[in-house]
Short mmCIF file of C-alpha atoms and ligand atoms in Angstrom, two decimals:
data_model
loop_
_atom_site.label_atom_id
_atom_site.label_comp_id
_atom_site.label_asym_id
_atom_site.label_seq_id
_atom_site.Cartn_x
_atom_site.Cartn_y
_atom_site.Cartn_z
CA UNK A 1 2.39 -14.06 4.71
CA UNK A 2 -0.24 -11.66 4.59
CA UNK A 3 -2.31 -12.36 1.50
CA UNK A 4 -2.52 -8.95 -0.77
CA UNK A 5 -5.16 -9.99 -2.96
CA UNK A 6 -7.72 -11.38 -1.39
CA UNK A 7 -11.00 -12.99 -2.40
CA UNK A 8 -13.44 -10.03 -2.78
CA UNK A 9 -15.87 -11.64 -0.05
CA UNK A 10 -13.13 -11.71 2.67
CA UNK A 11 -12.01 -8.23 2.44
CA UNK A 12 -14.65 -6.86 5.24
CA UNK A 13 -13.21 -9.24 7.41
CA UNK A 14 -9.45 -8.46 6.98
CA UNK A 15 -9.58 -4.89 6.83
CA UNK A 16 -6.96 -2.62 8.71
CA UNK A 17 -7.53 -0.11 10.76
CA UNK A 18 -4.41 0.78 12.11
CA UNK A 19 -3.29 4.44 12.95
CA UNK A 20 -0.91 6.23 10.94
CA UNK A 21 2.76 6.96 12.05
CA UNK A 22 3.30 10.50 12.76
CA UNK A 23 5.49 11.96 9.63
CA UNK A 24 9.13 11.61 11.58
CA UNK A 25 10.57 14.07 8.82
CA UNK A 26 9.53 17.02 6.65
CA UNK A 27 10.40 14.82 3.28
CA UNK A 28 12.60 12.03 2.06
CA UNK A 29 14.90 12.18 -0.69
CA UNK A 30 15.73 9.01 -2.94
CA UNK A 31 18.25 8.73 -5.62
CA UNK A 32 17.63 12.58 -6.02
CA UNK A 33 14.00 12.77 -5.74
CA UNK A 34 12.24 14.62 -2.71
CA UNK A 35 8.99 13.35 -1.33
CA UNK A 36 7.14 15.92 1.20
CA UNK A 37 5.98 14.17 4.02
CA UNK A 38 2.75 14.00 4.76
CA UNK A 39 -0.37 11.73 7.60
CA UNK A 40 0.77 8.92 5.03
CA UNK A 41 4.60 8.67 5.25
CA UNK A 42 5.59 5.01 7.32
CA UNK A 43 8.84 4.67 5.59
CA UNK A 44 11.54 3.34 8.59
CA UNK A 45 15.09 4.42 7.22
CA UNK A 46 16.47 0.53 7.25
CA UNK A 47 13.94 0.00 4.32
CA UNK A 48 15.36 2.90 2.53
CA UNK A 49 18.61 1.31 3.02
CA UNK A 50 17.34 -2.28 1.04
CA UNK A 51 16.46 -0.26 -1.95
CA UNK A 52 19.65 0.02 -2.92
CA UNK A 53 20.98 -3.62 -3.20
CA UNK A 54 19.43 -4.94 -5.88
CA UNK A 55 19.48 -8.49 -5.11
CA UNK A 56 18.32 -9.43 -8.84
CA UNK A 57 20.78 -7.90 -10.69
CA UNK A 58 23.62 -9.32 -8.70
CA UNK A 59 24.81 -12.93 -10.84
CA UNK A 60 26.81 -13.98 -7.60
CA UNK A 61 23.77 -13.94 -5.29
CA UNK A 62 20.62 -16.53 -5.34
CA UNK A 63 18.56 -14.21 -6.44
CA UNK A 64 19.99 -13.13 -9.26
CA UNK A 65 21.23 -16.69 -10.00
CA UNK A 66 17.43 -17.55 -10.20
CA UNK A 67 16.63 -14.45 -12.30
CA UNK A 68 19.26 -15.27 -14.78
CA UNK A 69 17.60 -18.80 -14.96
CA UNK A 70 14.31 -17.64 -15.92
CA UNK A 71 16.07 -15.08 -18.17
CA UNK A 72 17.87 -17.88 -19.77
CA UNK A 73 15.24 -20.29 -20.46
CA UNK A 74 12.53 -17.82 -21.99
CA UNK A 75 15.73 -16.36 -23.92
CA UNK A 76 14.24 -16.55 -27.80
CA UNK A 77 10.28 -17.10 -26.92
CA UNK A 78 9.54 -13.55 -27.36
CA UNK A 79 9.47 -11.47 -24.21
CA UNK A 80 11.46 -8.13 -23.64
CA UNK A 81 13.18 -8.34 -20.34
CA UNK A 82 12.67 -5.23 -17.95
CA UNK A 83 14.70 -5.25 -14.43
CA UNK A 84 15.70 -1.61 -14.12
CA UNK A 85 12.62 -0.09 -13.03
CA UNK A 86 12.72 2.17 -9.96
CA UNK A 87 11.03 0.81 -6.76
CA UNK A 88 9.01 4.04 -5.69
CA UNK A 89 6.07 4.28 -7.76
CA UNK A 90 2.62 5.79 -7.54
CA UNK A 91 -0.64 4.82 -6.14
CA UNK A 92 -1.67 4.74 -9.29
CA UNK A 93 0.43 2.26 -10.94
CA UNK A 94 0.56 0.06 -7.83
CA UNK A 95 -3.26 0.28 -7.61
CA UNK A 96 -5.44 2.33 -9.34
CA UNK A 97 -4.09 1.49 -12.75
CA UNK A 98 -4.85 -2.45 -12.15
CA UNK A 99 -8.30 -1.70 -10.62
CA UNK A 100 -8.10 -1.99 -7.21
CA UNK A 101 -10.92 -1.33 -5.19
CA UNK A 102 -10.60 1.55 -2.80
CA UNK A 103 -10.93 -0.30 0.44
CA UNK A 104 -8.75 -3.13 -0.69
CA UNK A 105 -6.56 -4.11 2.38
CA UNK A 106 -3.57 -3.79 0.16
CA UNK A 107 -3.40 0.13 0.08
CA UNK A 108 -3.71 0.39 4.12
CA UNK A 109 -0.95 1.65 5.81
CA UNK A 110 -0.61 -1.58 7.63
CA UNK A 111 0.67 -3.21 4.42
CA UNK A 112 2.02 -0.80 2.56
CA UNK A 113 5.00 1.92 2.80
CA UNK A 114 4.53 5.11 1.63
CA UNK A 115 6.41 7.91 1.21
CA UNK A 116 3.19 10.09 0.77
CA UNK A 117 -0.58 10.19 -0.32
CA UNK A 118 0.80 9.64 -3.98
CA UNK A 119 3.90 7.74 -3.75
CA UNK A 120 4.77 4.39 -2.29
CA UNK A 121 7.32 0.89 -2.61
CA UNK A 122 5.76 -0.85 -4.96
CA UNK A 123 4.37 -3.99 -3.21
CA UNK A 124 4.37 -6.34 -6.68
CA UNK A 125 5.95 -5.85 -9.93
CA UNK A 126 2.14 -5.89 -11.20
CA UNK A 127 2.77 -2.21 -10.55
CA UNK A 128 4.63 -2.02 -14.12
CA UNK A 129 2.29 -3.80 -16.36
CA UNK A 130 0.54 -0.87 -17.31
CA UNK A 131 4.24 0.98 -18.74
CA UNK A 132 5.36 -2.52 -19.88
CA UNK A 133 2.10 -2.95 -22.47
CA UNK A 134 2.95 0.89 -23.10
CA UNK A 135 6.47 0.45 -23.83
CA UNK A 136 6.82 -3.50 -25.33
CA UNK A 137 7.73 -4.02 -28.94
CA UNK A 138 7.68 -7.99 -28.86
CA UNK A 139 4.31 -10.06 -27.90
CA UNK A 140 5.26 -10.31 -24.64
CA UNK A 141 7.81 -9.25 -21.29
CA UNK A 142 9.32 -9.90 -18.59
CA UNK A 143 9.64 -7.67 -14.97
CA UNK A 144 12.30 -8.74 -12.18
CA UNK A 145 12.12 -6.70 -9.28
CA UNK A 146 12.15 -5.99 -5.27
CA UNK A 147 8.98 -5.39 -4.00
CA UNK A 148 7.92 -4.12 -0.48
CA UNK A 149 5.21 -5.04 1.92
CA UNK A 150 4.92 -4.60 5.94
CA UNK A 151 4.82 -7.99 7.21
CA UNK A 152 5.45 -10.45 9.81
CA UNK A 153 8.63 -11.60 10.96
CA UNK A 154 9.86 -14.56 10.69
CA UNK A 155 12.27 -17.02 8.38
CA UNK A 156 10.26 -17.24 5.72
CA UNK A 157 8.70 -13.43 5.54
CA UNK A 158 10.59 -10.23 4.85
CA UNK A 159 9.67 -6.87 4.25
CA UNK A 160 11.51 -6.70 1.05
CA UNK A 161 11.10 -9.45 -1.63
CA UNK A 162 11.88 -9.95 -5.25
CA UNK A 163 9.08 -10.97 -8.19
CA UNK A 164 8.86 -11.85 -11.73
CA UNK A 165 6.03 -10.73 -13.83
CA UNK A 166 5.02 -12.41 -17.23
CA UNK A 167 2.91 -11.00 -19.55
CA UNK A 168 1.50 -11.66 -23.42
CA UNK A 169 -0.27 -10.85 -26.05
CA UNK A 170 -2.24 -11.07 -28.92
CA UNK A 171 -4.11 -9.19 -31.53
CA UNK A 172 -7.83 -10.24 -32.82
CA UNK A 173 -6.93 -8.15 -35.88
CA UNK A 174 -4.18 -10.45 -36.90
CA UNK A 175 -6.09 -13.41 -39.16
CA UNK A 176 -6.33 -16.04 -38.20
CA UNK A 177 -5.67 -15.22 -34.45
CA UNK A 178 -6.42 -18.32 -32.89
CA UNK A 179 -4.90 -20.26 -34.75
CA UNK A 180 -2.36 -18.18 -33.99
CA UNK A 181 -2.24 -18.49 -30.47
CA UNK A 182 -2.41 -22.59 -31.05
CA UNK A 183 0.52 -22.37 -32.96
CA UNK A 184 2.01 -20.62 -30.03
CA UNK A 185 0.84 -23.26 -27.55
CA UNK A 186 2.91 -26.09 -29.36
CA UNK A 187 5.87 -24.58 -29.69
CA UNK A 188 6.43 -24.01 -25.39
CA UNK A 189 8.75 -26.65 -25.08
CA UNK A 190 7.08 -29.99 -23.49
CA UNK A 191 7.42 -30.95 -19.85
CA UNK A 192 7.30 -34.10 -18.25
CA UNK A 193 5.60 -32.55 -14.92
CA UNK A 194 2.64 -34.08 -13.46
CA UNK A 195 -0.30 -31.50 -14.44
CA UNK A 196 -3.85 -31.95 -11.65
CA UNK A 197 -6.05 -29.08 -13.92
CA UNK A 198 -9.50 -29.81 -13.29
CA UNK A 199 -9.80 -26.22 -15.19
CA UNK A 200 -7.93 -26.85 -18.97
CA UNK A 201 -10.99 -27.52 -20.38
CA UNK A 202 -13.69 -25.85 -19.09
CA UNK A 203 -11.58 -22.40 -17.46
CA UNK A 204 -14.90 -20.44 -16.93
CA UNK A 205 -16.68 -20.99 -13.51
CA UNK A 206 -18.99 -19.71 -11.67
CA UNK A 207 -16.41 -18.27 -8.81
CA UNK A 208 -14.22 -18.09 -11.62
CA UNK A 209 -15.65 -16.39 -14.13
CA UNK A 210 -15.08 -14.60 -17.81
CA UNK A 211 -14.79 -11.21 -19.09
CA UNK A 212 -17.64 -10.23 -21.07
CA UNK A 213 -15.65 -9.21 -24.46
CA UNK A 214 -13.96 -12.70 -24.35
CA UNK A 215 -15.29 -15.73 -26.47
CA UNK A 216 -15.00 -19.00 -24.16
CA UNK A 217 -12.76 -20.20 -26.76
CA UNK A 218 -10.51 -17.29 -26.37
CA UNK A 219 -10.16 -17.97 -22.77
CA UNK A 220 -9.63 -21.46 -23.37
CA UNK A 221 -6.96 -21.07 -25.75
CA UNK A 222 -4.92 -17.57 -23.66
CA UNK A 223 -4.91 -19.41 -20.21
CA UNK A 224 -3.71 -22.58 -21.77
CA UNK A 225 -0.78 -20.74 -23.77
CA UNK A 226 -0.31 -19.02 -19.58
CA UNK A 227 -0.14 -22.31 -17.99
CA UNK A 228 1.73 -24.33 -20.11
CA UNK A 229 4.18 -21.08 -20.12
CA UNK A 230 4.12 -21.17 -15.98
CA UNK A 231 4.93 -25.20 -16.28
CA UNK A 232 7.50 -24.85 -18.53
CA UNK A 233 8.95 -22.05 -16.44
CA UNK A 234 8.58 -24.28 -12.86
CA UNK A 235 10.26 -27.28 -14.81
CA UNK A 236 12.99 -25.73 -15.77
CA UNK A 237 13.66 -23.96 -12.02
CA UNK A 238 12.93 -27.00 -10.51
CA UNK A 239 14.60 -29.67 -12.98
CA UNK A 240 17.91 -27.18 -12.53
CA UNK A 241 17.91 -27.83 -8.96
CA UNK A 242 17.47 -31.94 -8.98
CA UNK A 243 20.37 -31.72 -10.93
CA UNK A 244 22.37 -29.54 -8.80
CA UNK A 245 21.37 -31.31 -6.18
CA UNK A 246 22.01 -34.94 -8.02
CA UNK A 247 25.65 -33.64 -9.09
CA UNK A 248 26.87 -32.72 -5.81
CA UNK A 249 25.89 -35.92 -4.50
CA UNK A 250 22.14 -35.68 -2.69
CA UNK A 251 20.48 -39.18 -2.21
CA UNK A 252 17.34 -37.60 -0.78
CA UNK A 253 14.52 -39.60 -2.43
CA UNK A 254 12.12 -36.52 -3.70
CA UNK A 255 15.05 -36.20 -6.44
CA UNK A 256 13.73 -39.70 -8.09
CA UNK A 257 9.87 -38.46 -7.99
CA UNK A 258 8.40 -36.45 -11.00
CA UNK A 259 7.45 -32.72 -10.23
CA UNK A 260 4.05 -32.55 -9.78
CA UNK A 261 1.91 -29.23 -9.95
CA UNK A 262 -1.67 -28.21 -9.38
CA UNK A 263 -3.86 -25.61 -10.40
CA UNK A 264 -6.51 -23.96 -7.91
CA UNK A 265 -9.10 -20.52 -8.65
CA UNK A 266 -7.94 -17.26 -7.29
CA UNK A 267 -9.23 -13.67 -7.50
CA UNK A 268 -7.14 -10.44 -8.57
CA UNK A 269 -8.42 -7.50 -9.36
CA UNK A 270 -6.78 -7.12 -12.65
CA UNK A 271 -7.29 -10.48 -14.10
CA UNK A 272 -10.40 -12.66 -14.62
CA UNK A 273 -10.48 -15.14 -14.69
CA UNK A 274 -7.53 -15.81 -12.12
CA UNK A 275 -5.19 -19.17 -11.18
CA UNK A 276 -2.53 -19.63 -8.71
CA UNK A 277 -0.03 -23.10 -9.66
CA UNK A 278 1.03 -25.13 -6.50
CA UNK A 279 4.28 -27.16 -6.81
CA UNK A 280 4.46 -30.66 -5.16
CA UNK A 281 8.08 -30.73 -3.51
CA UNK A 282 9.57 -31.99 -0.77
CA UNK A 283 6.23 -33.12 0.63
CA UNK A 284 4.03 -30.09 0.43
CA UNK A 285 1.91 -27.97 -1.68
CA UNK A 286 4.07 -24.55 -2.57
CA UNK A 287 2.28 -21.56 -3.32
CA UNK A 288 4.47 -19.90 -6.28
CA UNK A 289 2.63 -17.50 -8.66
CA UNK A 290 -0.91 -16.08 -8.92
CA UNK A 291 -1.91 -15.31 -12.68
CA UNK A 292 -4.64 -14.86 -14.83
CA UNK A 293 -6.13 -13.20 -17.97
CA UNK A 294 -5.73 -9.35 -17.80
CA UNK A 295 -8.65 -7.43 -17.33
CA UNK A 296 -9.52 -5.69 -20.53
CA UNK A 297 -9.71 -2.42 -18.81
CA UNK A 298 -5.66 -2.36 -17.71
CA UNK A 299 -5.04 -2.82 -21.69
CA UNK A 300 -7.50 -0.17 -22.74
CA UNK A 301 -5.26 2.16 -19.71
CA UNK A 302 -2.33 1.30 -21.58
CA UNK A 303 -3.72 2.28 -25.29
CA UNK A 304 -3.14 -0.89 -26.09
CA UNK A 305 -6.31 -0.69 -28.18
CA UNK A 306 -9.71 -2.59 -28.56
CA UNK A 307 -8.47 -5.46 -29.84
CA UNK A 308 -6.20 -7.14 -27.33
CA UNK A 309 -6.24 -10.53 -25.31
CA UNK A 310 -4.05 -11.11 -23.09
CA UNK A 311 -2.96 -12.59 -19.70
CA UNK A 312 0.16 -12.06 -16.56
CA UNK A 313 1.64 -14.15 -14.45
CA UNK A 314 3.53 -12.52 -11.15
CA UNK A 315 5.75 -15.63 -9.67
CA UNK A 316 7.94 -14.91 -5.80
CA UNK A 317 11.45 -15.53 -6.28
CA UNK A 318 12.57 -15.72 -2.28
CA UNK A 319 10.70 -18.83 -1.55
CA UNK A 320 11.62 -20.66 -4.42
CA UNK A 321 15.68 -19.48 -4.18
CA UNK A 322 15.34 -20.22 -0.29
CA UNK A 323 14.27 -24.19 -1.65
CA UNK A 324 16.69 -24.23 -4.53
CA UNK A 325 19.96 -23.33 -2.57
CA UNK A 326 18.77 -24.77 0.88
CA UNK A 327 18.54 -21.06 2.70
CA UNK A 328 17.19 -21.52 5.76
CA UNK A 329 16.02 -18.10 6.75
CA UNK A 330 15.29 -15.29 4.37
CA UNK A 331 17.36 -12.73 5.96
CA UNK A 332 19.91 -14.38 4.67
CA UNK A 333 19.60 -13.14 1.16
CA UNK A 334 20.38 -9.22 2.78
CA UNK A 335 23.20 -10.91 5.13
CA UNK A 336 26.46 -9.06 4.02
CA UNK A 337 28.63 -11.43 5.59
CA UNK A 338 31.38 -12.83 3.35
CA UNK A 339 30.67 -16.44 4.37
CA UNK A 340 27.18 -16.38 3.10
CA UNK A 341 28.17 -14.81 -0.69
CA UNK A 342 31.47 -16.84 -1.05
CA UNK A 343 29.47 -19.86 -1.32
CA UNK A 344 27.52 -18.75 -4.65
CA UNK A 345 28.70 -18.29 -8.00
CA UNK A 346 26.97 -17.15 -11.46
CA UNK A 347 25.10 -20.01 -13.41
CA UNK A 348 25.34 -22.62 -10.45
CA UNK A 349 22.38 -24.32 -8.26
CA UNK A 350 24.60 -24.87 -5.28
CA UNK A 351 23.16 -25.84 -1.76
CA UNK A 352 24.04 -23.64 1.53
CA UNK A 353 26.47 -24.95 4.18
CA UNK A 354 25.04 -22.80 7.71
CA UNK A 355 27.87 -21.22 9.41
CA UNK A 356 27.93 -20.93 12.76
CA UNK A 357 24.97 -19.57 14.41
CA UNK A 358 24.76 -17.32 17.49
CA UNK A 359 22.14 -17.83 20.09
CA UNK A 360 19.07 -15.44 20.62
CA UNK A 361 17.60 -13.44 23.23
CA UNK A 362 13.55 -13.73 23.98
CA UNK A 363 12.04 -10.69 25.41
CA UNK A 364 8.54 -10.42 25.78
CA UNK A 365 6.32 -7.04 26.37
CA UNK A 366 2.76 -7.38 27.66
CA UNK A 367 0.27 -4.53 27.78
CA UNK A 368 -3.36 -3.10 27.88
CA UNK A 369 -4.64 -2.14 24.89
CA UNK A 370 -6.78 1.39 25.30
CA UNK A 371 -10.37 1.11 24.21
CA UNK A 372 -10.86 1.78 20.06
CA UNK A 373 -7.37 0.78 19.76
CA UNK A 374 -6.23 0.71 16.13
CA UNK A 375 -2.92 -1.27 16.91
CA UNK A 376 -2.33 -4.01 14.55
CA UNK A 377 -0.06 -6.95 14.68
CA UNK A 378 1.98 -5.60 11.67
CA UNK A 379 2.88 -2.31 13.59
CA UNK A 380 4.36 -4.01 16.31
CA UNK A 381 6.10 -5.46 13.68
CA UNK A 382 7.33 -2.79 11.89
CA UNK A 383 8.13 -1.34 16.07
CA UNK A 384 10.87 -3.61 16.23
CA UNK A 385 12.07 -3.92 13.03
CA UNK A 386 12.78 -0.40 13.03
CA UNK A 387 14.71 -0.88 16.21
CA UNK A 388 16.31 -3.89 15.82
CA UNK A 389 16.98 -3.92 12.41
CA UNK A 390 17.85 -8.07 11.30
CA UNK A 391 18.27 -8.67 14.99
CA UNK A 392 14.70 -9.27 14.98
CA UNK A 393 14.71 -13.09 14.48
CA UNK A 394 10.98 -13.45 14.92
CA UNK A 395 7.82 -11.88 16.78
CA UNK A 396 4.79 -13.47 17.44
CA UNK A 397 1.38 -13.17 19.67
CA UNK A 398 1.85 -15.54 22.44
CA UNK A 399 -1.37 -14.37 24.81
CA UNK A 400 -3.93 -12.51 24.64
CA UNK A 401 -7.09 -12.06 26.79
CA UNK A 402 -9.66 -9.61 27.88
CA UNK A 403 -10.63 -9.04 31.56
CA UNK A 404 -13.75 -10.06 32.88
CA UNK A 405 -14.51 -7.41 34.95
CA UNK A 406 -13.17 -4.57 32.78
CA UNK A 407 -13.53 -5.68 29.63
CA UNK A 408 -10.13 -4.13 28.74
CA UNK A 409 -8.00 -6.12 26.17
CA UNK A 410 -4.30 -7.43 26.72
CA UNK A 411 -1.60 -8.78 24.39
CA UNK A 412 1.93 -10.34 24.97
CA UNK A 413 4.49 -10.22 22.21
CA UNK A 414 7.99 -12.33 22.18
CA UNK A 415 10.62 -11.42 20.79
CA UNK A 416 13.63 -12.77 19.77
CA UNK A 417 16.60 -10.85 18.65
CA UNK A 418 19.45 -12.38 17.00
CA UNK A 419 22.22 -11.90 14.82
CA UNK A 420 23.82 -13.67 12.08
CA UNK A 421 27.17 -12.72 13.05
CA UNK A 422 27.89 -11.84 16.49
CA UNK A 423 26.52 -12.72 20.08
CA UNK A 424 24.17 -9.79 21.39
CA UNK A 425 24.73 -8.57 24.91
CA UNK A 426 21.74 -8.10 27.26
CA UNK A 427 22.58 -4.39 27.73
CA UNK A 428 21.88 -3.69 24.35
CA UNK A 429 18.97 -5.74 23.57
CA UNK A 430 17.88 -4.13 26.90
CA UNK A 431 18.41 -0.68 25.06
CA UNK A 432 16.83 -1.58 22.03
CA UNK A 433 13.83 -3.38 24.04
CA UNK A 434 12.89 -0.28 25.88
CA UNK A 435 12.64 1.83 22.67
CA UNK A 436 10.32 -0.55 21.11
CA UNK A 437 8.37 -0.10 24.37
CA UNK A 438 8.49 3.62 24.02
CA UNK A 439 7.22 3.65 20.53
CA UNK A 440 4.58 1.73 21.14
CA UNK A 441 3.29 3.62 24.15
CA UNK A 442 3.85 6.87 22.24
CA UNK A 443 2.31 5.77 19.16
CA UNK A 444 -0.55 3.75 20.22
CA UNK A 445 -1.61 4.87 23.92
CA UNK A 446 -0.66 1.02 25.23
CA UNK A 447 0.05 0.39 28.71
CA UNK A 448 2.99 -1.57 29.46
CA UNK A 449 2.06 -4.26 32.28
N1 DAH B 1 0.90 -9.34 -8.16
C1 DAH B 1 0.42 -10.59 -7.58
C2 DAH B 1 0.98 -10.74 -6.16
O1 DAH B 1 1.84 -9.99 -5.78
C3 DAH B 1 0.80 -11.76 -8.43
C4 DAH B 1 0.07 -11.74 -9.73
C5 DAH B 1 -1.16 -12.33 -9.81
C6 DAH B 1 0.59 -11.12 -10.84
C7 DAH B 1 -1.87 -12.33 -11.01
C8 DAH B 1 -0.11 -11.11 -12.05
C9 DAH B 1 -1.34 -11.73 -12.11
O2 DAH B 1 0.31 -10.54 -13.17
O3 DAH B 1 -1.99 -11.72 -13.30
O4 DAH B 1 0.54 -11.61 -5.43
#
C-alpha cells in the first residue's frame, strides 16, 4: 500500500501529478446531502455503493467481530467509544485540521476521492480527532470506522478499509499530573509480549524529535502510557486468536512462540514525536498502527486549552482480521455471498474454509504514453475498478520501456478479472476490457499499441 504519511524528506519524490477526472455529473447526493460537482470530483459510483455497509458495526462479520474485541477489552479503562460518524468529511478535518502540509501526497487526487474542492472520504479516522477532543467527556476515546483511499489492487489492498483511532489525555492543571499519568501506566493490564524498544527510555531523537512545550519527562511518561496501551491492545487481538486457533485444533508451531513486537520512528504530521509497532507473527514483521504524541496545535484547534498532553494511536483493522480468521483476499470482507458470512458468528475467532474458486482471465493493454503525461499507476487502477467492479482480481506494471529513437514512453498493464462466485465469459470481460481501453484513451491521450 501506498504510504499516506510519508517522511517529510520523501515527499518531493512521491508526489502526484496525475490529471483530474472530468466531473461525470452535475452533483452527488449521499444519505440526503448534495455535493456540486466540481475539476475535483473522482468519486466512481461502486465506492458510493461501499459506504453503506458498514462492515464495523456488523457483529456477524470479521470486522466487526474484531471491533467488538477491542471494544471489549478497553471496556472500563476510560475511553468513549465513537463508530457512527459519517464517512464524507471535509478537507479540513481530513487535513487541514491535523496540519498537513499543502503539497502532502495525501490530498492529490491520485489518493484521495472527493466529492468536491471541500468535501472528500475520509482516508483515516485521524479525520475525527479534532470533534472527538471537542466532544469527549472521559480522558480518552475510541473511533471505528471505513476509510477510503485510491489504491492498488490486489489481495491485500482495497479501496475501502476500516481503522481504529485511540486517543488520551491529560491535564497539567490537575496536581500532581505526573504522577498521575504513572498511576495510569500501572494499572494497563501486564502482557507477557516480547517488547524490542530501543526508544522507552530515551523517546526524543534527533529524527524523532519533541515538541517544544513538552518537558522530556512528559514525553517519557505520555508515550509510555501509548505503548504499553498499543501492547496491551495487540495482546489481547493476538492472544484471542492462538486460542481460537488452539481450540479448533491448529498444531502450527507459531501458536507455542511468545508474541513479539517492535517499535521503529515514524513521521505524521499531527504527532511528534511519532512510532509505528511491528508484530512478529507467522514469520514476518507486520506493520499495524502508526501513533504518536499529538501535536499541541490539533488540541489548541479543538479548545482543548493550554494545558493539555496528549497522544493517538490509528491501528488497520483489514490486515489484522484477514490474519486472525485466515482471509485470504480482502475482497472478501465486501463478498455478499452467503458461504463467506455463514461461517462467522458474534464473539468467535474462527478460521475461513475457501469455497470453491473460479478461474481468472489475464488481459493485458499496452500503450504509448503522450509526452507530459500525467497518468499514474493508481488511475489505471481506479480505470478498471470502475469497470470491473470486484472482478478486478489484480493489476500490475509488467513492462515498461522508452524508445531509443523517439524517446516516447510505453507501459503494459495485466489484468486479471475474476469473480468470487461465478465463471466470467470472454465476451464480457472482452466488453468490459474495451471500456477500460476507452477511458483511458479519452482521459489520458494514451495510444493503445
Ligand atoms: N492516520 C494514520 C494512518 O492512516 C495512523 C495514525 C498515525 C493515527 C498516528 C494516529 C497517529 O492517531 O497519532 O496511517
Amino acid at each position: 500500500m501506498l504510504k499516506l504519511f510519508t517522511p517529510r524528506s520523501l515527499i518531493s519524490t512521491v508526489r502526484c501529478t496525475a490529471r483530474a477526472y472530468s466531473a461525470p455529473v452535475k452533483s452527488l447526493t449521499v444519505d440526503g446531502k448534495t455535493y456540486p460537482s466540481d475539476e475535483w470530483t473522482n468519486i466512481p459510483p461502486f465506492i458510493l455503493d461501499l459506504i453503506q455497509r458498514k462492515l464495523h458495526k456488523n457483529p456477524d462479520h470479521p470486522i466487526g467481530i474484531l471491533h467488538d474485541l477491542v471494544k471489549k477489552s478497553m471496556n472500563g479503562m476510560g475511553y468513549t467509544i465513537y463508530d457512527e460518524f459519517h464517512p464524507i468529511v471535509t478537507k479540513f478535518q481530513n487535513f487541514d485540521v491535523l496540519g498537513f502540509p499543502e503539497d502532502h501526497p495525501g490530498r492529490s487526487k491520485s489518493d484521495t476521492y472527493y466529492f468536491n474542492k471541500e468535501h472528500l472520504l475520509r482516508t483515516h479516522t485521524s479525520a475525527h480527532e479534532h470533534e472527538c477532543f471537542q466532544d469527549c467527556k472521559t480522558p480518552g476515546y475510541l473511533i471505528t470506522a471505513d476509510v477510503y483511499r485510491k489504491d492498488e489492487i490486489d489481495r491485500t489492498h482495497y479501496p475501502a478499509f476500516h481503522q481504529l483511532e485511540g486517543a488520551r489525555y491529560w491535564s497539567r492543571l490537575e496536581p500532581n499530573y505526573l504522577e498521575k499519568i504513572q498511576q495510569d501506566i500501572d494499572s494497563i493490564p501486564k502482557t507477557n509480549i516480547i517488547v524490542e524498544d530501543p526508544f522507552r527510555d530515551q523517546p526524543i531523537t534527533e529524527n524523532n524529535p519533541k515538541q517544544t512545550y513538552m518537558t522530556p519527562e512528559e514525553v517519557r511518561l505520555v508515550a509510555t502510557h501509548l505503548k504499553k496501551t498499543i501492547e496491551y491492545l495487540v495482546n489481547q487481538v493476538f492472544e484471542n486468536a492462538r486460542e481460537s486457533a488452539k481450540k479448533a485444533g491448529s498444531t502450527e508451531p507459531y501458536l507455542n512462540e511468545p508474541l513479539k513486537v517492535r517499535w521503529v520512528e515514524a513521521y505524521f504530521p499531527w504527532t511528534g514525536p511519532s512510532w509505528e509497532i511491528e508484530v512478529w507473527w507467522k514469520g514476518e514483521w507486520l506493520e499495524c498502527c502508526g501513533c504518536g504524541i499529538v501535536q499541541r496545535q490539533v488540541l489548541l484547534n479543538s479548545q482543548l486549552g493550554e494545558d493539555k498532553i496528549s497522544w493517538a494511536f490509528g491501528i488497520g483493522l483489514d490486515r489484522i482480521a484477514m490474519l486472525l480468521f485466515g482471509i485470504p483476499d480482502i475482497r472478501l470482507f465486501w463478498s455478499l455471498d452467503e458461504r463467506f458470512h455463514k461461517q462467522f458468528k458474534r464473539g468467535e475467532i474462527s478460521t475461513f474454509a475457501p469455497y470453491s474458486k473460479y478461474p481468472g482471465v489475464k488481459r493485458d493493454v499496452s500503450f504509448w504514453l503522450p509526452s507530459e503525461s500525467t497518468l499514474h499507476c493508481n488511475d489505471v487502477m481506479e480505470i478498471v475498478r470502475s469497470h470491473a467492479g470486484d472482478m478486478a482480481e489484480s493489476v500490475e506494471v509488467v513492462d515498461e520501456f522508452v524508445h531509443p529513437k523517439t524517446g516516447r514512453k510505453s507501459q503494459c498493464y495485466r489484468i486479471n478479472y475474476q469473480s468470487m462466485e461465478r465463471n466470467l465469459t470472454n465476451q464480457e470481460i472482452n466488453v468490459i476490457h474495451g471500456n477500460v481501453e476507452n477511458d483511458l484513451t479519452t482521459r489520458f491521450d494514451v495510444e493503445i499499441r
